[in-house]
mmCIF file of C-alpha atoms in Angstrom:
data_model
loop_
_atom_site.group_PDB
_atom_site.id
_atom_site.type_symbol
_atom_site.label_atom_id
_atom_site.label_comp_id
_atom_site.label_asym_id
_atom_site.label_seq_id
_atom_site.Cartn_x
_atom_site.Cartn_y
_atom_site.Cartn_z
ATOM 1 C CA UNK A 299 90.414 90.828 125.090
ATOM 2 C CA UNK A 300 88.311 88.406 123.033
ATOM 3 C CA UNK A 301 88.243 89.225 119.425
ATOM 4 C CA UNK A 302 87.240 88.090 116.021
ATOM 5 C CA UNK A 303 89.333 88.794 112.866
ATOM 6 C CA UNK A 304 87.569 88.524 109.566
ATOM 7 C CA UNK A 305 88.134 88.874 105.757
ATOM 8 C CA UNK A 306 92.102 89.132 106.313
ATOM 9 C CA UNK A 307 94.378 89.790 103.652
ATOM 10 C CA UNK A 308 98.180 89.146 104.149
ATOM 11 C CA UNK A 309 100.555 90.674 101.535
ATOM 12 C CA UNK A 310 104.486 90.180 102.061
ATOM 13 C CA UNK A 311 107.579 91.281 100.902
ATOM 14 C CA UNK A 312 111.173 89.883 101.558
ATOM 15 C CA UNK A 313 113.360 92.682 103.236
ATOM 16 C CA UNK A 314 117.248 92.137 104.457
ATOM 17 C CA UNK A 315 117.675 90.931 108.120
ATOM 18 C CA UNK A 316 119.536 94.158 108.939
ATOM 19 C CA UNK A 317 116.567 96.310 107.728
ATOM 20 C CA UNK A 318 114.290 94.722 110.026
ATOM 21 C CA UNK A 319 116.738 94.589 112.950
ATOM 22 C CA UNK A 320 116.558 98.398 113.226
ATOM 23 C CA UNK A 321 113.085 98.081 114.619
ATOM 24 C CA UNK A 322 113.328 95.049 116.719
ATOM 25 C CA UNK A 323 112.707 95.886 120.461
ATOM 26 C CA UNK A 324 115.552 95.063 123.148
ATOM 27 C CA UNK A 325 115.509 91.386 123.819
ATOM 28 C CA UNK A 326 114.480 90.282 120.410
ATOM 29 C CA UNK A 327 115.891 89.821 116.948
ATOM 30 C CA UNK A 328 114.182 89.418 113.550
ATOM 31 C CA UNK A 329 112.735 86.020 112.657
ATOM 32 C CA UNK A 330 114.277 84.895 109.505
ATOM 33 C CA UNK A 331 112.601 82.445 106.959
ATOM 34 C CA UNK A 332 114.281 81.342 103.992
ATOM 35 C CA UNK A 333 117.277 83.484 104.693
ATOM 36 C CA UNK A 334 115.228 86.900 104.673
ATOM 37 C CA UNK A 335 113.138 88.818 107.026
ATOM 38 C CA UNK A 336 109.579 89.664 106.168
ATOM 39 C CA UNK A 337 107.588 93.075 105.988
ATOM 40 C CA UNK A 338 103.582 92.288 105.942
ATOM 41 C CA UNK A 339 100.656 94.607 104.967
ATOM 42 C CA UNK A 340 97.786 93.038 106.505
ATOM 43 C CA UNK A 341 93.989 94.014 106.367
ATOM 44 C CA UNK A 342 91.170 92.784 108.315
ATOM 45 C CA UNK A 343 87.825 93.544 109.967
ATOM 46 C CA UNK A 344 87.730 93.452 113.803
ATOM 47 C CA UNK A 345 84.537 92.171 115.072
ATOM 48 C CA UNK A 346 82.758 91.855 118.639
ATOM 49 C CA UNK A 347 86.020 92.886 120.492
ATOM 50 C CA UNK A 348 85.307 92.552 124.266
ATOM 51 C CA UNK A 349 87.002 92.255 127.680
ATOM 52 C CA UNK A 350 87.772 88.824 128.901
ATOM 53 C CA UNK A 351 84.657 86.624 128.343
ATOM 54 C CA UNK A 352 82.254 89.460 128.741
ATOM 55 C CA UNK A 353 80.048 90.802 125.941
ATOM 56 C CA UNK A 354 81.350 92.516 122.911
ATOM 57 C CA UNK A 355 81.755 96.185 123.249
ATOM 58 C CA UNK A 356 78.970 98.148 121.272
ATOM 59 C CA UNK A 357 80.418 100.069 118.297
ATOM 60 C CA UNK A 358 83.897 100.443 119.425
ATOM 61 C CA UNK A 359 84.350 96.583 119.280
ATOM 62 C CA UNK A 360 83.543 96.368 115.580
ATOM 63 C CA UNK A 361 86.275 98.358 113.222
ATOM 64 C CA UNK A 362 88.540 97.922 110.180
ATOM 65 C CA UNK A 363 92.330 97.730 110.776
ATOM 66 C CA UNK A 364 95.277 97.740 108.343
ATOM 67 C CA UNK A 365 98.695 97.231 109.693
ATOM 68 C CA UNK A 366 102.452 97.046 108.637
ATOM 69 C CA UNK A 367 104.532 94.428 110.666
ATOM 70 C CA UNK A 368 107.703 92.584 111.072
ATOM 71 C CA UNK A 369 108.455 89.247 112.738
ATOM 72 C CA UNK A 370 110.563 88.846 115.957
ATOM 73 C CA UNK A 371 112.057 86.077 118.103
ATOM 74 C CA UNK A 372 113.220 85.898 121.682
ATOM 75 C CA UNK A 373 116.435 84.082 122.765
ATOM 76 C CA UNK A 374 114.397 81.176 123.910
ATOM 77 C CA UNK A 375 112.583 81.023 120.679
ATOM 78 C CA UNK A 376 109.459 82.712 121.406
ATOM 79 C CA UNK A 377 107.924 84.186 118.310
ATOM 80 C CA UNK A 378 106.132 87.468 117.772
ATOM 81 C CA UNK A 379 105.023 90.437 115.867
ATOM 82 C CA UNK A 380 106.313 93.894 115.790
ATOM 83 C CA UNK A 381 104.188 96.470 114.499
ATOM 84 C CA UNK A 382 105.455 99.479 112.875
ATOM 85 C CA UNK A 383 101.779 100.842 112.367
ATOM 86 C CA UNK A 384 98.143 99.917 112.916
ATOM 87 C CA UNK A 385 95.683 101.939 111.253
ATOM 88 C CA UNK A 386 92.028 101.908 112.546
ATOM 89 C CA UNK A 387 88.543 103.833 111.994
ATOM 90 C CA UNK A 388 87.849 104.182 115.750
ATOM 91 C CA UNK A 389 89.243 107.209 117.211
ATOM 92 C CA UNK A 390 88.738 106.216 120.690
ATOM 93 C CA UNK A 391 90.351 103.035 120.129
ATOM 94 C CA UNK A 392 93.228 104.521 118.392
ATOM 95 C CA UNK A 393 93.749 106.924 121.638
ATOM 96 C CA UNK A 394 93.412 104.001 124.131
ATOM 97 C CA UNK A 395 95.793 101.869 122.194
ATOM 98 C CA UNK A 396 98.508 104.943 121.796
ATOM 99 C CA UNK A 397 98.297 105.381 125.682
ATOM 100 C CA UNK A 398 99.653 101.937 125.825
ATOM 101 C CA UNK A 399 102.240 102.910 123.329
ATOM 102 C CA UNK A 400 100.831 100.910 120.468
ATOM 103 C CA UNK A 401 101.518 102.906 117.070
ATOM 104 C CA UNK A 402 97.971 103.164 116.059
ATOM 105 C CA UNK A 403 96.897 105.848 113.697
ATOM 106 C CA UNK A 404 93.503 107.331 113.146
ATOM 107 C CA UNK A 405 92.291 106.624 109.381
ATOM 108 C CA UNK A 406 89.271 106.326 107.314
ATOM 109 C CA UNK A 407 89.348 102.762 106.157
ATOM 110 C CA UNK A 408 86.744 100.955 103.697
ATOM 111 C CA UNK A 409 86.346 97.062 103.277
ATOM 112 C CA UNK A 410 85.179 96.673 99.602
ATOM 113 C CA UNK A 411 83.835 93.551 97.722
ATOM 114 C CA UNK A 412 83.375 93.690 93.795
ATOM 115 C CA UNK A 413 83.566 91.441 90.661
ATOM 116 C CA UNK A 414 86.977 91.121 89.448
ATOM 117 C CA UNK A 415 87.155 91.566 85.418
ATOM 118 C CA UNK A 416 89.127 88.853 83.961
ATOM 119 C CA UNK A 417 88.833 86.681 86.753
ATOM 120 C CA UNK A 418 86.766 83.302 87.301
ATOM 121 C CA UNK A 419 84.953 81.944 90.044
ATOM 122 C CA UNK A 420 85.708 84.660 93.016
ATOM 123 C CA UNK A 421 85.179 88.367 93.305
ATOM 124 C CA UNK A 422 87.723 90.585 94.488
ATOM 125 C CA UNK A 423 88.057 92.247 97.905
ATOM 126 C CA UNK A 424 90.280 94.486 99.688
ATOM 127 C CA UNK A 425 90.875 97.829 101.675
ATOM 128 C CA UNK A 426 91.381 101.469 101.134
ATOM 129 C CA UNK A 427 93.019 103.513 103.758
ATOM 130 C CA UNK A 428 93.306 107.444 103.878
ATOM 131 C CA UNK A 429 95.255 108.659 107.039
ATOM 132 C CA UNK A 430 93.757 112.243 108.163
ATOM 133 C CA UNK A 431 95.587 115.364 107.807
ATOM 134 C CA UNK A 432 96.906 114.370 104.272
ATOM 135 C CA UNK A 433 99.080 111.307 105.700
ATOM 136 C CA UNK A 434 99.725 108.065 103.774
ATOM 137 C CA UNK A 435 97.041 106.132 101.752
ATOM 138 C CA UNK A 436 96.824 102.404 100.509
ATOM 139 C CA UNK A 437 94.685 100.586 98.425
ATOM 140 C CA UNK A 438 95.019 96.948 97.803
ATOM 141 C CA UNK A 439 92.637 93.686 96.919
ATOM 142 C CA UNK A 440 93.056 90.209 96.095
ATOM 143 C CA UNK A 441 90.866 87.546 94.671
ATOM 144 C CA UNK A 442 90.798 84.457 97.248
ATOM 145 C CA UNK A 443 91.080 81.022 95.672
ATOM 146 C CA UNK A 444 88.975 79.096 97.854
ATOM 147 C CA UNK A 445 89.748 75.754 96.297
ATOM 148 C CA UNK A 446 93.463 76.323 96.995
ATOM 149 C CA UNK A 447 94.008 76.045 100.625
ATOM 150 C CA UNK A 448 97.487 76.502 101.818
ATOM 151 C CA UNK A 449 99.618 75.171 104.555
ATOM 152 C CA UNK A 450 103.136 75.478 103.357
ATOM 153 C CA UNK A 451 105.783 76.483 105.654
ATOM 154 C CA UNK A 452 106.059 80.288 104.573
ATOM 155 C CA UNK A 453 102.495 80.784 104.682
ATOM 156 C CA UNK A 454 102.503 79.248 108.334
ATOM 157 C CA UNK A 455 105.556 81.278 109.252
ATOM 158 C CA UNK A 456 103.919 84.402 108.362
ATOM 159 C CA UNK A 457 100.509 83.891 110.171
ATOM 160 C CA UNK A 458 101.006 81.428 112.866
ATOM 161 C CA UNK A 459 101.862 84.166 115.307
ATOM 162 C CA UNK A 460 100.820 83.928 118.924
ATOM 163 C CA UNK A 461 101.876 87.218 120.453
ATOM 164 C CA UNK A 462 103.147 90.687 119.884
ATOM 165 C CA UNK A 463 106.428 92.299 120.937
ATOM 166 C CA UNK A 464 106.673 95.987 121.887
ATOM 167 C CA UNK A 465 108.003 98.648 124.218
ATOM 168 C CA UNK A 466 105.945 100.139 127.203
ATOM 169 C CA UNK A 467 107.632 102.642 129.361
ATOM 170 C CA UNK A 468 111.297 101.891 128.197
ATOM 171 C CA UNK A 469 110.649 97.918 128.554
ATOM 172 C CA UNK A 470 110.087 95.415 126.028
ATOM 173 C CA UNK A 471 106.934 93.619 126.623
ATOM 174 C CA UNK A 472 105.212 90.448 125.149
ATOM 175 C CA UNK A 473 101.659 90.115 125.004
ATOM 176 C CA UNK A 474 100.481 86.538 124.168
ATOM 177 C CA UNK A 475 97.624 85.778 121.840
ATOM 178 C CA UNK A 476 95.896 82.354 121.110
ATOM 179 C CA UNK A 477 93.641 81.206 118.363
ATOM 180 C CA UNK A 478 93.010 78.416 116.131
ATOM 181 C CA UNK A 479 95.235 77.968 112.753
ATOM 182 C CA UNK A 480 94.099 80.679 110.157
ATOM 183 C CA UNK A 481 92.086 78.976 107.333
ATOM 184 C CA UNK A 482 94.356 80.154 104.558
ATOM 185 C CA UNK A 483 93.720 80.392 100.854
ATOM 186 C CA UNK A 484 96.075 81.260 97.914
ATOM 187 C CA UNK A 485 95.016 84.825 96.402
ATOM 188 C CA UNK A 486 95.724 86.377 93.362
ATOM 189 C CA UNK A 487 96.629 90.031 93.596
ATOM 190 C CA UNK A 488 94.163 92.201 92.155
ATOM 191 C CA UNK A 489 95.301 95.801 92.861
ATOM 192 C CA UNK A 490 97.924 97.439 94.914
ATOM 193 C CA UNK A 491 98.832 101.087 95.421
ATOM 194 C CA UNK A 492 100.542 101.334 98.934
ATOM 195 C CA UNK A 493 102.063 104.164 100.851
ATOM 196 C CA UNK A 494 101.796 102.825 104.343
ATOM 197 C CA UNK A 495 104.778 100.291 104.280
ATOM 198 C CA UNK A 496 107.244 103.257 103.166
ATOM 199 C CA UNK A 497 105.731 105.585 105.567
ATOM 200 C CA UNK A 498 106.615 102.989 108.354
ATOM 201 C CA UNK A 499 110.378 103.281 107.101
ATOM 202 C CA UNK A 500 110.758 100.330 104.853
ATOM 203 C CA UNK A 501 111.083 100.356 100.989
ATOM 204 C CA UNK A 502 109.972 97.498 99.149
ATOM 205 C CA UNK A 503 109.458 96.921 95.141
ATOM 206 C CA UNK A 504 107.497 95.069 92.916
ATOM 207 C CA UNK A 505 104.447 92.888 94.010
ATOM 208 C CA UNK A 506 104.548 90.746 97.170
ATOM 209 C CA UNK A 507 105.997 87.459 97.164
ATOM 210 C CA UNK A 508 103.081 85.964 99.366
ATOM 211 C CA UNK A 509 99.573 86.674 98.822
ATOM 212 C CA UNK A 510 97.145 85.035 101.124
ATOM 213 C CA UNK A 511 93.563 85.447 102.392
ATOM 214 C CA UNK A 512 91.552 83.922 105.443
ATOM 215 C CA UNK A 513 88.000 84.399 106.284
ATOM 216 C CA UNK A 514 89.142 84.794 109.866
ATOM 217 C CA UNK A 515 89.706 83.307 113.368
ATOM 218 C CA UNK A 516 88.580 84.203 116.975
ATOM 219 C CA UNK A 517 91.340 85.283 119.095
ATOM 220 C CA UNK A 518 92.144 86.257 122.814
ATOM 221 C CA UNK A 519 94.916 88.081 124.315
ATOM 222 C CA UNK A 520 96.641 87.230 127.581
ATOM 223 C CA UNK A 521 98.529 89.255 130.398
ATOM 224 C CA UNK A 522 101.667 90.973 129.189
ATOM 225 C CA UNK A 523 105.151 89.991 130.590
ATOM 226 C CA UNK A 524 108.509 91.796 130.409
ATOM 227 C CA UNK A 525 111.226 90.616 128.103
ATOM 228 C CA UNK A 526 114.806 90.882 129.515
ATOM 229 C CA UNK A 527 117.984 91.194 127.302
ATOM 230 C CA UNK A 528 119.584 93.643 125.112
ATOM 231 C CA UNK A 529 118.949 94.578 121.383
ATOM 232 C CA UNK A 530 120.081 91.330 119.884
#
């Protein structure tokens, strides 16, 4: 699949490695940075998704997504993402992904832009999520600092992910993904009231240690492969 991800917000908290290890598929282990595992709350706008090099899929190829994710590593060093949940506002997309055992959730999601009182230069933008049937909710927004590009090791570790680890029919799979490096900017947390991370089974406290914004990248997913090995 060929896709474009835009208006991406990355919020990350440190968590103990054993806590992340509970969610790792067989053949993978937590990918640790600075002695910690990390859990991310990421919101972005999916744009013009299509199959292969064909045209974008009308309506279904454009939607909002907010996911909760961890970071994984195979014995050979291959790094990936483990999704704990992925909220999206297109029901057919959710149903198709769940059939492939990807933990999508149908939610009402809105992307917002507005002026941020007390800030200078840039307005705030963020996402609100409300799961149907009185499920978990989330609200978060940031003020990007477009004059403060970042490429420090932690930011790269949390965003330069070129595949996902998951399970399908009892086996661990890896789906590769290719894209240019994210154009990353430091961001100031403007508002946060989140229930998605806890709903995914992880408790965090306080503000996120890493707050980033990106205008987006174009990406392409490849063919899945089976990962061998036991839980590490």
